[in-house]
C-alpha cells in the first residue's frame, strides 16, 4: 500500500495531488511500523511545494450562530453566570487536538510531526516528537480569531442585557484569594473600557491582571517564585513560564496551549501580551481584546469553582 502511494506521488503533478499521496504514504507507513518508508515519504514532502500555501475566505458569521451565542447569555440567571458562560470547558480552537490526544488518534495530515520542514530540501531534518505541525498551529491561530468574534458577540450581549457598571463588574469578578477587590476593580475597568470601544485601554489594563490571576492560581500547586540563594538572585515566573506550568498544576493542556498562542508565542502565535504591552502593535481589534478578557474569565472560573478542581497528579 505504501509503495503504491509513493509510486502514485511520483507520477502525480507537483502540487496538491502529490502532497496528498505523500502525506497518506507517510501516515500509512507510520501506522504499520515502517520507519524507512515514512522517512522516504517525508523527505519527498520536503521537496514538494503545494500550489496552495494558504486559503483565505471572508464570510459573515451565520445568523443562527450569532443567535446561539446570544441565547446562552440570555439564559443566564445573573451577570456572573453570564460571564462564565462565555468560556467553554474545551477550547474550540484546540478541540481537534484535545480529542485526538484523548483517543490516541495521532494520524493524518495534521498529525505527522514535520513542523520544521525545509521547503528547499533535500536534507531531511526530523523535528522533536512533541513539535506541533506548522499547518495545525496556523489553523489553531485562525480558530482563535474566529472564536474571538463569537466571544465578542457574547460580551456585547452581556452589556446589552445587564448594563453592568464598574461596581457590579467588580462584585462579579472579585475573589478573596485570587483577585481581591482592588484588583477586581481594575479588571472591571478593562471590561468597561471594552464596552466603550477603548480597546487599547482595555487590553493594557487587562493583560497584567491575567498574569496576576494565573500566578495566584498556580502558587499553591507549582513553584512560581525562586528564592534568592547566595549570589543567585530570586525571581518570579513571568507569563510564558506560568502558562507552560498549567498542565503540571492539573489545568487542561488545550487551554494552556491556546493561551500561550494567544498571549506569548512570538513565533507562530498572536503574541498579544508582548506586542501590546511593549508598544509593538497598533490598537488591537475588538475580537482580540475579547479573547484577552475571556482569558481572565477562564482563569477566574476555576477560582470561583465553576469548573472541576485541577488535579495536580493528572
Short mmCIF file of C-alpha atoms in Angstrom, two decimals:
data_model
loop_
_atom_site.label_atom_id
_atom_site.label_comp_id
_atom_site.label_asym_id
_atom_site.label_seq_id
_atom_site.Cartn_x
_atom_site.Cartn_y
_atom_site.Cartn_z
CA UNK A 1 0.00 0.00 0.00
CA UNK A 2 2.75 2.44 0.95
CA UNK A 3 4.77 1.65 -2.19
CA UNK A 4 1.66 2.18 -4.32
CA UNK A 5 1.07 5.59 -2.75
CA UNK A 6 4.71 6.56 -3.28
CA UNK A 7 4.52 5.47 -6.92
CA UNK A 8 1.33 7.49 -7.36
CA UNK A 9 3.07 10.52 -5.89
CA UNK A 10 5.96 10.11 -8.35
CA UNK A 11 3.58 10.21 -11.32
CA UNK A 12 1.37 12.99 -9.96
CA UNK A 13 1.83 16.60 -10.93
CA UNK A 14 3.59 18.72 -8.36
CA UNK A 15 1.11 20.31 -6.06
CA UNK A 16 -1.91 19.20 -4.13
CA UNK A 17 -2.27 15.66 -5.55
CA UNK A 18 1.40 14.84 -4.94
CA UNK A 19 1.16 16.31 -1.43
CA UNK A 20 -1.89 14.16 -0.70
CA UNK A 21 -0.26 10.89 -1.86
CA UNK A 22 2.95 11.56 0.09
CA UNK A 23 1.06 12.51 3.22
CA UNK A 24 -1.06 9.36 3.01
CA UNK A 25 2.07 7.26 2.38
CA UNK A 26 3.77 8.70 5.46
CA UNK A 27 0.64 8.14 7.54
CA UNK A 28 0.24 4.51 6.46
CA UNK A 29 3.94 3.83 6.98
CA UNK A 30 3.71 5.23 10.49
CA UNK A 31 0.65 3.09 11.30
CA UNK A 32 2.34 -0.07 10.02
CA UNK A 33 5.71 0.43 11.68
CA UNK A 34 7.73 1.09 8.51
CA UNK A 35 10.06 3.92 9.54
CA UNK A 36 12.27 3.72 6.43
CA UNK A 37 9.27 4.23 4.13
CA UNK A 38 7.93 7.01 6.34
CA UNK A 39 11.33 8.75 6.12
CA UNK A 40 11.28 8.37 2.34
CA UNK A 41 7.80 9.93 2.15
CA UNK A 42 8.75 12.79 4.46
CA UNK A 43 11.91 13.55 2.51
CA UNK A 44 9.79 13.78 -0.63
CA UNK A 45 7.33 16.01 1.22
CA UNK A 46 10.15 18.44 1.96
CA UNK A 47 10.76 18.87 -1.73
CA UNK A 48 7.09 19.32 -2.59
CA UNK A 49 5.78 22.85 -2.65
CA UNK A 50 1.97 22.76 -2.79
CA UNK A 51 0.18 25.00 -5.26
CA UNK A 52 -1.80 26.39 -2.33
CA UNK A 53 0.04 27.86 0.61
CA UNK A 54 -2.95 29.25 2.41
CA UNK A 55 -6.63 29.57 1.68
CA UNK A 56 -8.37 32.73 2.82
CA UNK A 57 -12.11 33.08 2.85
CA UNK A 58 -14.16 36.02 4.01
CA UNK A 59 -17.69 35.30 5.11
CA UNK A 60 -20.19 36.63 7.58
CA UNK A 61 -20.93 34.68 10.75
CA UNK A 62 -24.20 32.78 10.21
CA UNK A 63 -27.15 34.41 11.93
CA UNK A 64 -28.06 31.15 13.65
CA UNK A 65 -24.62 31.01 15.24
CA UNK A 66 -24.91 34.62 16.42
CA UNK A 67 -28.33 33.89 17.87
CA UNK A 68 -26.95 30.82 19.64
CA UNK A 69 -24.24 32.85 21.34
CA UNK A 70 -26.76 35.47 22.41
CA UNK A 71 -29.21 32.84 23.68
CA UNK A 72 -26.56 31.46 26.04
CA UNK A 73 -26.23 34.87 27.65
CA UNK A 74 -30.00 35.36 27.75
CA UNK A 75 -30.38 32.04 29.59
CA UNK A 76 -28.06 33.14 32.43
CA UNK A 77 -29.78 33.98 35.68
CA UNK A 78 -27.35 36.75 36.64
CA UNK A 79 -24.29 38.69 35.49
CA UNK A 80 -21.69 36.40 37.00
CA UNK A 81 -23.25 33.29 35.43
CA UNK A 82 -23.35 35.02 32.05
CA UNK A 83 -19.64 35.81 32.31
CA UNK A 84 -18.76 32.16 32.99
CA UNK A 85 -20.91 31.03 30.06
CA UNK A 86 -18.55 32.78 27.63
CA UNK A 87 -15.90 30.16 28.43
CA UNK A 88 -16.26 26.51 27.27
CA UNK A 89 -14.52 23.63 29.06
CA UNK A 90 -12.58 22.62 25.94
CA UNK A 91 -11.12 25.44 23.89
CA UNK A 92 -12.84 25.30 20.46
CA UNK A 93 -9.67 26.19 18.54
CA UNK A 94 -7.85 23.29 20.20
CA UNK A 95 -10.74 20.81 20.28
CA UNK A 96 -9.43 18.56 17.48
CA UNK A 97 -6.05 18.24 19.15
CA UNK A 98 -7.52 17.60 22.60
CA UNK A 99 -9.91 14.93 21.31
CA UNK A 100 -7.26 13.26 19.14
CA UNK A 101 -4.85 13.06 22.07
CA UNK A 102 -7.60 11.61 24.25
CA UNK A 103 -8.48 8.99 21.62
CA UNK A 104 -4.90 8.25 20.63
CA UNK A 105 -5.73 9.18 17.04
CA UNK A 106 -2.43 10.78 16.10
CA UNK A 107 -2.54 10.31 12.35
CA UNK A 108 -3.35 12.13 9.16
CA UNK A 109 -2.06 15.27 7.50
CA UNK A 110 -2.01 17.37 10.68
CA UNK A 111 -0.57 14.57 12.85
CA UNK A 112 2.72 13.92 11.09
CA UNK A 113 5.35 15.81 13.12
CA UNK A 114 7.06 17.83 10.40
CA UNK A 115 6.81 21.30 11.84
CA UNK A 116 10.28 22.31 10.75
CA UNK A 117 10.34 21.03 7.19
CA UNK A 118 12.95 22.65 4.99
CA UNK A 119 10.99 23.52 1.83
CA UNK A 120 14.19 23.83 -0.18
CA UNK A 121 15.14 20.19 0.58
CA UNK A 122 16.58 17.72 0.16
CA UNK A 123 18.19 17.41 3.61
CA UNK A 124 15.83 15.55 5.95
CA UNK A 125 15.62 17.05 9.42
CA UNK A 126 13.44 15.22 11.92
CA UNK A 127 11.78 17.67 14.34
CA UNK A 128 11.21 16.81 18.01
CA UNK A 129 8.46 14.28 18.57
CA UNK A 130 6.47 16.79 20.62
CA UNK A 131 6.70 19.51 17.97
CA UNK A 132 3.41 20.79 16.59
CA UNK A 133 2.81 20.82 12.87
CA UNK A 134 3.03 24.28 11.31
CA UNK A 135 -0.23 23.85 9.40
CA UNK A 136 -2.03 22.61 12.52
CA UNK A 137 -0.79 25.60 14.51
CA UNK A 138 -1.80 28.02 11.75
CA UNK A 139 -5.30 26.54 11.80
CA UNK A 140 -5.42 26.83 15.60
CA UNK A 141 -4.44 30.50 15.44
CA UNK A 142 -7.10 31.09 12.79
CA UNK A 143 -9.55 29.27 15.04
CA UNK A 144 -8.60 31.60 17.88
CA UNK A 145 -9.54 34.56 15.73
CA UNK A 146 -12.92 33.07 14.83
CA UNK A 147 -13.55 32.20 18.46
CA UNK A 148 -12.77 35.81 19.35
CA UNK A 149 -15.55 37.01 17.05
CA UNK A 150 -18.04 34.75 18.84
CA UNK A 151 -16.75 35.86 22.25
CA UNK A 152 -17.21 39.49 21.25
CA UNK A 153 -20.83 38.73 20.36
CA UNK A 154 -21.39 37.30 23.83
CA UNK A 155 -19.69 40.19 25.62
CA UNK A 156 -21.81 42.65 23.65
CA UNK A 157 -24.93 40.74 24.65
CA UNK A 158 -23.89 40.83 28.31
CA UNK A 159 -23.60 44.59 28.06
CA UNK A 160 -26.96 44.90 26.29
CA UNK A 161 -28.76 42.76 28.85
CA UNK A 162 -27.18 43.72 32.18
CA UNK A 163 -25.64 47.16 31.51
CA UNK A 164 -23.11 46.50 34.30
CA UNK A 165 -21.18 49.38 35.77
CA UNK A 166 -17.73 49.24 37.37
CA UNK A 167 -19.10 48.31 40.81
CA UNK A 168 -21.30 45.48 39.52
CA UNK A 169 -18.46 44.03 37.48
CA UNK A 170 -16.14 44.27 40.49
CA UNK A 171 -18.60 42.29 42.60
CA UNK A 172 -18.96 39.64 39.89
CA UNK A 173 -15.22 39.20 39.34
CA UNK A 174 -13.75 39.53 42.83
CA UNK A 175 -12.27 36.50 44.59
CA UNK A 176 -10.73 36.79 48.05
CA UNK A 177 -7.59 34.79 47.29
CA UNK A 178 -7.05 35.11 43.53
CA UNK A 179 -8.47 38.53 42.68
CA UNK A 180 -9.06 40.76 45.73
CA UNK A 181 -11.42 43.68 45.36
CA UNK A 182 -8.83 46.35 44.40
CA UNK A 183 -7.55 44.21 41.53
CA UNK A 184 -11.07 43.12 40.62
CA UNK A 185 -11.96 46.80 40.26
CA UNK A 186 -9.01 47.22 37.87
CA UNK A 187 -10.16 44.29 35.74
CA UNK A 188 -13.73 45.61 35.85
CA UNK A 189 -12.46 48.86 34.35
CA UNK A 190 -10.94 46.87 31.49
CA UNK A 191 -14.41 45.49 30.67
CA UNK A 192 -15.88 48.98 30.88
CA UNK A 193 -13.20 50.31 28.52
CA UNK A 194 -14.03 47.43 26.15
CA UNK A 195 -17.72 48.32 26.09
CA UNK A 196 -16.78 51.95 25.44
CA UNK A 197 -14.70 50.68 22.46
CA UNK A 198 -11.49 51.93 24.09
CA UNK A 199 -9.72 48.77 23.02
CA UNK A 200 -6.15 49.93 23.68
CA UNK A 201 -7.01 50.84 27.25
CA UNK A 202 -8.97 47.63 27.79
CA UNK A 203 -6.09 45.43 26.63
CA UNK A 204 -3.39 47.30 28.54
CA UNK A 205 -5.40 47.19 31.77
CA UNK A 206 -6.49 43.54 31.45
CA UNK A 207 -3.22 41.87 30.44
CA UNK A 208 -1.34 42.37 33.75
CA UNK A 209 -4.40 41.11 35.62
CA UNK A 210 -4.44 37.91 33.54
CA UNK A 211 -0.84 37.25 34.58
CA UNK A 212 -1.55 38.02 38.23
CA UNK A 213 -4.64 35.79 38.35
CA UNK A 214 -2.74 32.88 36.83
CA UNK A 215 0.18 33.32 39.24
CA UNK A 216 -2.16 33.22 42.23
CA UNK A 217 -3.95 30.14 40.86
CA UNK A 218 -0.67 28.27 40.42
CA UNK A 219 1.05 29.42 43.59
CA UNK A 220 -0.24 26.55 45.76
CA UNK A 221 0.38 23.86 43.11
CA UNK A 222 3.70 24.55 41.38
CA UNK A 223 6.71 26.77 42.19
CA UNK A 224 6.23 30.26 40.75
CA UNK A 225 8.78 32.13 42.87
CA UNK A 226 12.52 31.44 43.07
CA UNK A 227 14.06 32.34 46.43
CA UNK A 228 17.41 34.14 46.41
CA UNK A 229 20.32 31.88 47.41
CA UNK A 230 23.72 33.38 47.94
CA UNK A 231 24.79 35.38 44.89
CA UNK A 232 21.92 33.93 42.87
CA UNK A 233 19.00 36.39 42.86
CA UNK A 234 15.43 35.28 43.30
CA UNK A 235 12.67 35.93 40.83
CA UNK A 236 9.06 35.49 39.84
CA UNK A 237 7.91 33.40 36.90
CA UNK A 238 6.52 35.56 34.11
CA UNK A 239 3.51 34.82 31.95
CA UNK A 240 5.18 32.48 29.45
CA UNK A 241 6.53 30.18 32.16
CA UNK A 242 3.26 30.36 34.07
CA UNK A 243 1.27 29.22 31.04
CA UNK A 244 3.65 26.32 30.44
CA UNK A 245 3.24 25.30 34.10
CA UNK A 246 -0.55 24.97 33.85
CA UNK A 247 -0.66 21.27 32.80
CA UNK A 248 1.71 20.31 35.63
CA UNK A 249 -0.72 22.00 38.02
CA UNK A 250 -3.62 19.96 36.65
CA UNK A 251 -5.16 22.54 34.31
CA UNK A 252 -6.28 21.45 30.80
CA UNK A 253 -3.46 21.40 28.28
CA UNK A 254 -5.72 22.67 25.48
CA UNK A 255 -6.41 25.94 27.30
CA UNK A 256 -2.77 26.25 28.33
CA UNK A 257 -1.63 25.99 24.72
CA UNK A 258 -4.41 28.24 23.44
CA UNK A 259 -3.47 30.99 25.90
CA UNK A 260 0.19 30.55 25.02
CA UNK A 261 -0.57 31.06 21.32
CA UNK A 262 -2.80 33.99 22.14
CA UNK A 263 -0.52 35.86 24.53
CA UNK A 264 3.17 34.95 24.41
CA UNK A 265 4.15 32.85 21.38
CA UNK A 266 6.26 35.15 19.17
CA UNK A 267 6.97 32.50 16.54
CA UNK A 268 3.58 31.31 15.30
CA UNK A 269 1.05 32.75 17.75
CA UNK A 270 -0.69 36.10 18.18
CA UNK A 271 1.75 37.19 20.91
CA UNK A 272 -0.73 39.83 22.12
CA UNK A 273 0.74 40.35 25.57
CA UNK A 274 4.24 41.14 24.30
CA UNK A 275 3.18 43.13 21.24
CA UNK A 276 0.63 45.29 23.10
CA UNK A 277 2.46 45.95 26.36
CA UNK A 278 5.78 46.58 24.62
CA UNK A 279 4.20 49.05 22.21
CA UNK A 280 4.90 46.90 19.14
CA UNK A 281 1.33 46.84 17.81
CA UNK A 282 -1.35 49.32 16.84
CA UNK A 283 -4.73 49.34 18.56
CA UNK A 284 -5.80 45.68 18.72
CA UNK A 285 -9.05 44.71 17.01
CA UNK A 286 -12.14 44.19 19.12
CA UNK A 287 -12.17 40.39 18.89
CA UNK A 288 -8.55 40.16 20.05
CA UNK A 289 -9.38 42.20 23.14
CA UNK A 290 -12.42 39.98 23.70
CA UNK A 291 -10.06 36.99 23.83
CA UNK A 292 -7.86 38.72 26.42
CA UNK A 293 -10.87 39.43 28.63
CA UNK A 294 -12.06 35.87 28.14
CA UNK A 295 -8.66 34.57 29.27
CA UNK A 296 -9.21 36.37 32.57
CA UNK A 297 -12.73 34.91 32.83
CA UNK A 298 -11.48 31.39 32.15
CA UNK A 299 -8.89 31.56 34.92
CA UNK A 300 -11.34 33.17 37.34
CA UNK A 301 -13.93 30.49 36.60
CA UNK A 302 -11.57 27.97 38.19
CA UNK A 303 -11.12 30.16 41.25
CA UNK A 304 -14.89 30.56 41.60
CA UNK A 305 -15.50 26.81 41.38
CA UNK A 306 -17.24 26.86 38.01
CA UNK A 307 -15.05 24.02 36.74
CA UNK A 308 -13.69 20.81 38.16
CA UNK A 309 -10.78 21.44 40.53
CA UNK A 310 -7.42 20.83 38.79
CA UNK A 311 -5.81 17.51 39.63
CA UNK A 312 -2.06 18.06 40.20
CA UNK A 313 -1.48 14.31 39.75
CA UNK A 314 -3.22 14.16 36.34
#
